C-alpha cells in the first residue's frame, strides 16, 4: 500500500509580510476551502521590520470585505527551513524572488516561482506593492492574489 500523500504545502512571500503575502495566504485558503482541497498555507516576508505585527489595517479591511478574517496573522521572516517544509515557495515580486534564490539552501526540495507564474497570461509578472499607495491598491492586490489562488487550486487538484 502506498502511504497517504500529505496535503501540498504553499508559502507566500513578500517583503514585509503585512500586505501582499497575508492576502495571498487568505485568498488561497478561501479558494481551497471552496474547492474542497486540503492545503497547508502560510506566508512570510524577506524583511524583518514587521516580525510579530498584524497585517496592515488596509489589508485586513479588504480581506474582511471578501469574507476572510486575517486579523490573527502575525508577520514572520522567511527562513532556510521553509525550503524543506513547503512544496511551493511563491514570491509576490522579482526582488523577493531574488532574495529567496539567495536564501535557498542548495538541493532543497521546494519549488520556487513568482505567484503570478500560475496565472495564464501573467507569467513573469509581479504583484505590485500597495504599501505606499492608497486603499484602492489593496483591492487590486486582492483581485490579483485571488486569480492566482484559483489557478493554483486548479493546478494542485490536477497533481
Ligand atoms: P508587503 O508590503 O511586502 O506586501 O507586506 C510592504 C510592507 C512594508 C514595507 C514595504 C512593503 N516596508 O517598507 O515597511
PDB file of C-alpha atoms and ligand atoms in Angstrom:
ATOM      1  CA  UNK A   1       0.000   0.000   0.000  1.00  0.00           C
ATOM      2  CA  UNK A   2       1.301   3.471  -0.761  1.00  0.00           C
ATOM      3  CA  UNK A   3       1.228   5.832   2.216  1.00  0.00           C
ATOM      4  CA  UNK A   4      -1.378   8.612   2.029  1.00  0.00           C
ATOM      5  CA  UNK A   5       0.035  11.755   0.448  1.00  0.00           C
ATOM      6  CA  UNK A   6       0.179  14.761   2.726  1.00  0.00           C
ATOM      7  CA  UNK A   7      -1.579  17.901   1.524  1.00  0.00           C
ATOM      8  CA  UNK A   8       0.522  20.248  -0.609  1.00  0.00           C
ATOM      9  CA  UNK A   9       2.220  22.999   1.413  1.00  0.00           C
ATOM     10  CA  UNK A  10       2.464  26.509  -0.050  1.00  0.00           C
ATOM     11  CA  UNK A  11       4.361  29.515   1.343  1.00  0.00           C
ATOM     12  CA  UNK A  12       3.572  33.033   0.055  1.00  0.00           C
ATOM     13  CA  UNK A  13       6.460  35.505   0.377  1.00  0.00           C
ATOM     14  CA  UNK A  14       6.564  39.306   0.027  1.00  0.00           C
ATOM     15  CA  UNK A  15       8.763  41.978   1.614  1.00  0.00           C
ATOM     16  CA  UNK A  16       7.000  42.895   4.854  1.00  0.00           C
ATOM     17  CA  UNK A  17       4.503  40.028   5.336  1.00  0.00           C
ATOM     18  CA  UNK A  18       1.837  42.584   6.251  1.00  0.00           C
ATOM     19  CA  UNK A  19       0.218  43.415   2.871  1.00  0.00           C
ATOM     20  CA  UNK A  20       0.541  41.125  -0.137  1.00  0.00           C
ATOM     21  CA  UNK A  21       1.533  37.731   1.247  1.00  0.00           C
ATOM     22  CA  UNK A  22      -1.110  37.650   4.029  1.00  0.00           C
ATOM     23  CA  UNK A  23      -3.700  38.455   1.339  1.00  0.00           C
ATOM     24  CA  UNK A  24      -2.294  35.719  -0.916  1.00  0.00           C
ATOM     25  CA  UNK A  25      -2.464  33.311   2.042  1.00  0.00           C
ATOM     26  CA  UNK A  26      -6.082  34.315   2.727  1.00  0.00           C
ATOM     27  CA  UNK A  27      -7.103  34.023  -0.933  1.00  0.00           C
ATOM     28  CA  UNK A  28      -5.585  30.542  -1.231  1.00  0.00           C
ATOM     29  CA  UNK A  29      -7.271  29.372   1.998  1.00  0.00           C
ATOM     30  CA  UNK A  30     -10.597  30.615   0.667  1.00  0.00           C
ATOM     31  CA  UNK A  31     -10.199  29.155  -2.838  1.00  0.00           C
ATOM     32  CA  UNK A  32      -9.029  25.789  -1.444  1.00  0.00           C
ATOM     33  CA  UNK A  33     -11.936  25.607   1.013  1.00  0.00           C
ATOM     34  CA  UNK A  34     -14.406  26.435  -1.760  1.00  0.00           C
ATOM     35  CA  UNK A  35     -12.926  23.642  -3.893  1.00  0.00           C
ATOM     36  CA  UNK A  36     -12.728  21.128  -1.020  1.00  0.00           C
ATOM     37  CA  UNK A  37      -8.948  20.923  -1.455  1.00  0.00           C
ATOM     38  CA  UNK A  38      -6.764  20.303   1.579  1.00  0.00           C
ATOM     39  CA  UNK A  39      -3.704  22.517   1.531  1.00  0.00           C
ATOM     40  CA  UNK A  40      -1.239  23.869   4.092  1.00  0.00           C
ATOM     41  CA  UNK A  41      -0.723  27.608   3.593  1.00  0.00           C
ATOM     42  CA  UNK A  42       1.488  30.132   5.330  1.00  0.00           C
ATOM     43  CA  UNK A  43       3.126  33.445   4.489  1.00  0.00           C
ATOM     44  CA  UNK A  44       6.378  35.196   5.376  1.00  0.00           C
ATOM     45  CA  UNK A  45       8.463  38.235   4.495  1.00  0.00           C
ATOM     46  CA  UNK A  46      12.030  38.545   3.253  1.00  0.00           C
ATOM     47  CA  UNK A  47      12.413  41.628   5.505  1.00  0.00           C
ATOM     48  CA  UNK A  48      12.254  41.666   9.305  1.00  0.00           C
ATOM     49  CA  UNK A  49      10.661  45.069  10.009  1.00  0.00           C
ATOM     50  CA  UNK A  50       7.201  43.684  10.759  1.00  0.00           C
ATOM     51  CA  UNK A  51       8.017  40.421  12.575  1.00  0.00           C
ATOM     52  CA  UNK A  52       5.236  39.828  15.131  1.00  0.00           C
ATOM     53  CA  UNK A  53       2.985  42.525  13.648  1.00  0.00           C
ATOM     54  CA  UNK A  54      -0.589  42.001  12.413  1.00  0.00           C
ATOM     55  CA  UNK A  55      -1.402  42.646   8.741  1.00  0.00           C
ATOM     56  CA  UNK A  56      -1.718  46.277   7.603  1.00  0.00           C
ATOM     57  CA  UNK A  57      -5.211  47.593   8.523  1.00  0.00           C
ATOM     58  CA  UNK A  58      -5.926  48.164   4.812  1.00  0.00           C
ATOM     59  CA  UNK A  59      -5.113  44.519   4.044  1.00  0.00           C
ATOM     60  CA  UNK A  60      -7.312  43.388   6.948  1.00  0.00           C
ATOM     61  CA  UNK A  61     -10.145  45.552   5.570  1.00  0.00           C
ATOM     62  CA  UNK A  62     -10.048  44.198   2.017  1.00  0.00           C
ATOM     63  CA  UNK A  63      -9.853  40.615   3.301  1.00  0.00           C
ATOM     64  CA  UNK A  64     -12.785  41.228   5.667  1.00  0.00           C
ATOM     65  CA  UNK A  65     -14.795  42.740   2.800  1.00  0.00           C
ATOM     66  CA  UNK A  66     -14.217  39.460   0.952  1.00  0.00           C
ATOM     67  CA  UNK A  67     -15.194  37.258   3.871  1.00  0.00           C
ATOM     68  CA  UNK A  68     -11.775  36.366   5.314  1.00  0.00           C
ATOM     69  CA  UNK A  69     -10.530  37.399   8.772  1.00  0.00           C
ATOM     70  CA  UNK A  70      -6.739  37.841   8.703  1.00  0.00           C
ATOM     71  CA  UNK A  71      -6.508  39.857  11.952  1.00  0.00           C
ATOM     72  CA  UNK A  72      -4.911  36.913  13.774  1.00  0.00           C
ATOM     73  CA  UNK A  73      -1.960  36.577  11.372  1.00  0.00           C
ATOM     74  CA  UNK A  74       1.453  37.804  12.564  1.00  0.00           C
ATOM     75  CA  UNK A  75       4.462  38.728  10.462  1.00  0.00           C
ATOM     76  CA  UNK A  76       7.419  36.388  10.305  1.00  0.00           C
ATOM     77  CA  UNK A  77      10.620  36.309   8.304  1.00  0.00           C
ATOM     78  CA  UNK A  78      11.278  33.523   5.801  1.00  0.00           C
ATOM     79  CA  UNK A  79      13.996  31.067   6.894  1.00  0.00           C
ATOM     80  CA  UNK A  80      16.090  28.358   5.251  1.00  0.00           C
ATOM     81  CA  UNK A  81      13.948  25.596   6.852  1.00  0.00           C
ATOM     82  CA  UNK A  82      10.960  26.856   4.841  1.00  0.00           C
ATOM     83  CA  UNK A  83      12.556  25.348   1.738  1.00  0.00           C
ATOM     84  CA  UNK A  84      12.121  21.889   3.273  1.00  0.00           C
ATOM     85  CA  UNK A  85       8.767  22.482   4.943  1.00  0.00           C
ATOM     86  CA  UNK A  86       6.982  23.782   1.836  1.00  0.00           C
ATOM     87  CA  UNK A  87       6.469  22.226  -1.603  1.00  0.00           C
ATOM     88  CA  UNK A  88       5.958  25.611  -3.243  1.00  0.00           C
ATOM     89  CA  UNK A  89       7.552  28.899  -2.211  1.00  0.00           C
ATOM     90  CA  UNK A  90       5.859  31.682  -4.178  1.00  0.00           C
ATOM     91  CA  UNK A  91       7.309  35.183  -4.405  1.00  0.00           C
ATOM     92  CA  UNK A  92       4.999  38.136  -4.907  1.00  0.00           C
ATOM     93  CA  UNK A  93       7.595  40.076  -6.930  1.00  0.00           C
ATOM     94  CA  UNK A  94      11.021  39.850  -8.554  1.00  0.00           C
ATOM     95  CA  UNK A  95      13.025  41.423  -5.710  1.00  0.00           C
ATOM     96  CA  UNK A  96      11.604  38.885  -3.278  1.00  0.00           C
ATOM     97  CA  UNK A  97      12.204  36.066  -5.777  1.00  0.00           C
ATOM     98  CA  UNK A  98      15.873  37.131  -5.985  1.00  0.00           C
ATOM     99  CA  UNK A  99      16.139  37.279  -2.180  1.00  0.00           C
ATOM    100  CA  UNK A 100      14.645  33.772  -1.952  1.00  0.00           C
ATOM    101  CA  UNK A 101      17.081  32.451  -4.562  1.00  0.00           C
ATOM    102  CA  UNK A 102      19.953  33.701  -2.362  1.00  0.00           C
ATOM    103  CA  UNK A 103      18.462  32.184   0.808  1.00  0.00           C
ATOM    104  CA  UNK A 104      17.535  28.825  -0.680  1.00  0.00           C
ATOM    105  CA  UNK A 105      19.813  26.006   0.561  1.00  0.00           C
ATOM    106  CA  UNK A 106      21.347  24.028  -2.321  1.00  0.00           C
ATOM    107  CA  UNK A 107      19.370  20.877  -3.070  1.00  0.00           C
ATOM    108  CA  UNK A 108      16.282  21.900  -1.104  1.00  0.00           C
ATOM    109  CA  UNK A 109      13.056  20.421  -2.354  1.00  0.00           C
ATOM    110  CA  UNK A 110      10.743  23.436  -2.554  1.00  0.00           C
ATOM    111  CA  UNK A 111       9.823  24.760  -5.990  1.00  0.00           C
ATOM    112  CA  UNK A 112      10.411  28.481  -6.210  1.00  0.00           C
ATOM    113  CA  UNK A 113       8.399  30.710  -8.576  1.00  0.00           C
ATOM    114  CA  UNK A 114       6.568  34.000  -8.879  1.00  0.00           C
ATOM    115  CA  UNK A 115       2.958  33.764  -7.675  1.00  0.00           C
ATOM    116  CA  UNK A 116       1.632  35.136 -10.971  1.00  0.00           C
ATOM    117  CA  UNK A 117       3.534  32.475 -12.938  1.00  0.00           C
ATOM    118  CA  UNK A 118       0.469  30.360 -12.176  1.00  0.00           C
ATOM    119  CA  UNK A 119      -1.968  32.758 -13.835  1.00  0.00           C
ATOM    120  CA  UNK A 120      -2.389  32.229 -17.585  1.00  0.00           C
ATOM    121  CA  UNK A 121      -1.101  35.279 -19.468  1.00  0.00           C
ATOM    122  CA  UNK A 122       0.646  36.775 -16.418  1.00  0.00           C
ATOM    123  CA  UNK A 123       3.737  34.592 -16.054  1.00  0.00           C
ATOM    124  CA  UNK A 124       6.794  36.631 -15.112  1.00  0.00           C
ATOM    125  CA  UNK A 125       4.727  39.483 -13.673  1.00  0.00           C
ATOM    126  CA  UNK A 126       4.823  40.927 -10.155  1.00  0.00           C
ATOM    127  CA  UNK A 127       2.019  41.761  -7.734  1.00  0.00           C
ATOM    128  CA  UNK A 128       2.602  45.488  -7.173  1.00  0.00           C
ATOM    129  CA  UNK A 129       3.383  46.611  -3.624  1.00  0.00           C
ATOM    130  CA  UNK A 130       0.345  48.545  -2.281  1.00  0.00           C
ATOM    131  CA  UNK A 131       2.052  49.632   0.970  1.00  0.00           C
ATOM    132  CA  UNK A 132       2.947  53.190  -0.070  1.00  0.00           C
ATOM    133  CA  UNK A 133      -0.277  53.719  -2.043  1.00  0.00           C
ATOM    134  CA  UNK A 134      -3.971  54.088  -1.270  1.00  0.00           C
ATOM    135  CA  UNK A 135      -6.726  51.669  -0.291  1.00  0.00           C
ATOM    136  CA  UNK A 136      -7.590  51.224  -3.981  1.00  0.00           C
ATOM    137  CA  UNK A 137      -4.256  49.476  -4.410  1.00  0.00           C
ATOM    138  CA  UNK A 138      -5.286  46.831  -1.894  1.00  0.00           C
ATOM    139  CA  UNK A 139      -8.375  45.991  -3.968  1.00  0.00           C
ATOM    140  CA  UNK A 140      -6.062  45.447  -6.966  1.00  0.00           C
ATOM    141  CA  UNK A 141      -3.838  43.233  -4.787  1.00  0.00           C
ATOM    142  CA  UNK A 142      -6.862  41.209  -3.667  1.00  0.00           C
ATOM    143  CA  UNK A 143      -8.004  40.696  -7.275  1.00  0.00           C
ATOM    144  CA  UNK A 144      -4.514  39.561  -8.333  1.00  0.00           C
ATOM    145  CA  UNK A 145      -3.932  37.154  -5.459  1.00  0.00           C
ATOM    146  CA  UNK A 146      -7.447  35.737  -5.891  1.00  0.00           C
ATOM    147  CA  UNK A 147      -6.817  34.999  -9.583  1.00  0.00           C
ATOM    148  CA  UNK A 148      -3.553  33.319  -8.608  1.00  0.00           C
ATOM    149  CA  UNK A 149      -5.195  31.321  -5.805  1.00  0.00           C
ATOM    150  CA  UNK A 150      -7.860  29.986  -8.157  1.00  0.00           C
ATOM    151  CA  UNK A 151      -5.248  28.978 -10.748  1.00  0.00           C
ATOM    152  CA  UNK A 152      -3.145  27.349  -8.017  1.00  0.00           C
ATOM    153  CA  UNK A 153      -6.081  25.335  -6.705  1.00  0.00           C
ATOM    154  CA  UNK A 154      -6.753  24.058 -10.227  1.00  0.00           C
ATOM    155  CA  UNK A 155      -3.074  23.124 -10.651  1.00  0.00           C
ATOM    156  CA  UNK A 156      -2.835  21.425  -7.254  1.00  0.00           C
ATOM    157  CA  UNK A 157      -6.028  19.420  -7.852  1.00  0.00           C
ATOM    158  CA  UNK A 158      -4.592  18.146 -11.118  1.00  0.00           C
ATOM    159  CA  UNK A 159      -1.465  16.750  -9.438  1.00  0.00           C
TER     160      UNK A 159
HETATM  161  P1  LIG B   1       4.303  43.777   1.680  1.00  0.00           P
HETATM  162  O1  LIG B   1       4.297  45.386   1.755  1.00  0.00           O
HETATM  163  O2  LIG B   1       5.696  43.379   1.261  1.00  0.00           O
HETATM  164  O3  LIG B   1       3.280  43.485   0.667  1.00  0.00           O
HETATM  165  O4  LIG B   1       3.954  43.288   3.067  1.00  0.00           O
HETATM  166  C1  LIG B   1       5.246  46.127   2.445  1.00  0.00           C
HETATM  167  C2  LIG B   1       5.163  46.244   3.812  1.00  0.00           C
HETATM  168  C3  LIG B   1       6.077  47.015   4.479  1.00  0.00           C
HETATM  169  C4  LIG B   1       7.092  47.664   3.786  1.00  0.00           C
HETATM  170  C5  LIG B   1       7.169  47.523   2.422  1.00  0.00           C
HETATM  171  C6  LIG B   1       6.243  46.760   1.749  1.00  0.00           C
HETATM  172  N1  LIG B   1       8.020  48.465   4.486  1.00  0.00           N
HETATM  173  O5  LIG B   1       8.853  49.121   3.814  1.00  0.00           O
HETATM  174  O6  LIG B   1       7.974  48.531   5.715  1.00  0.00           O
END
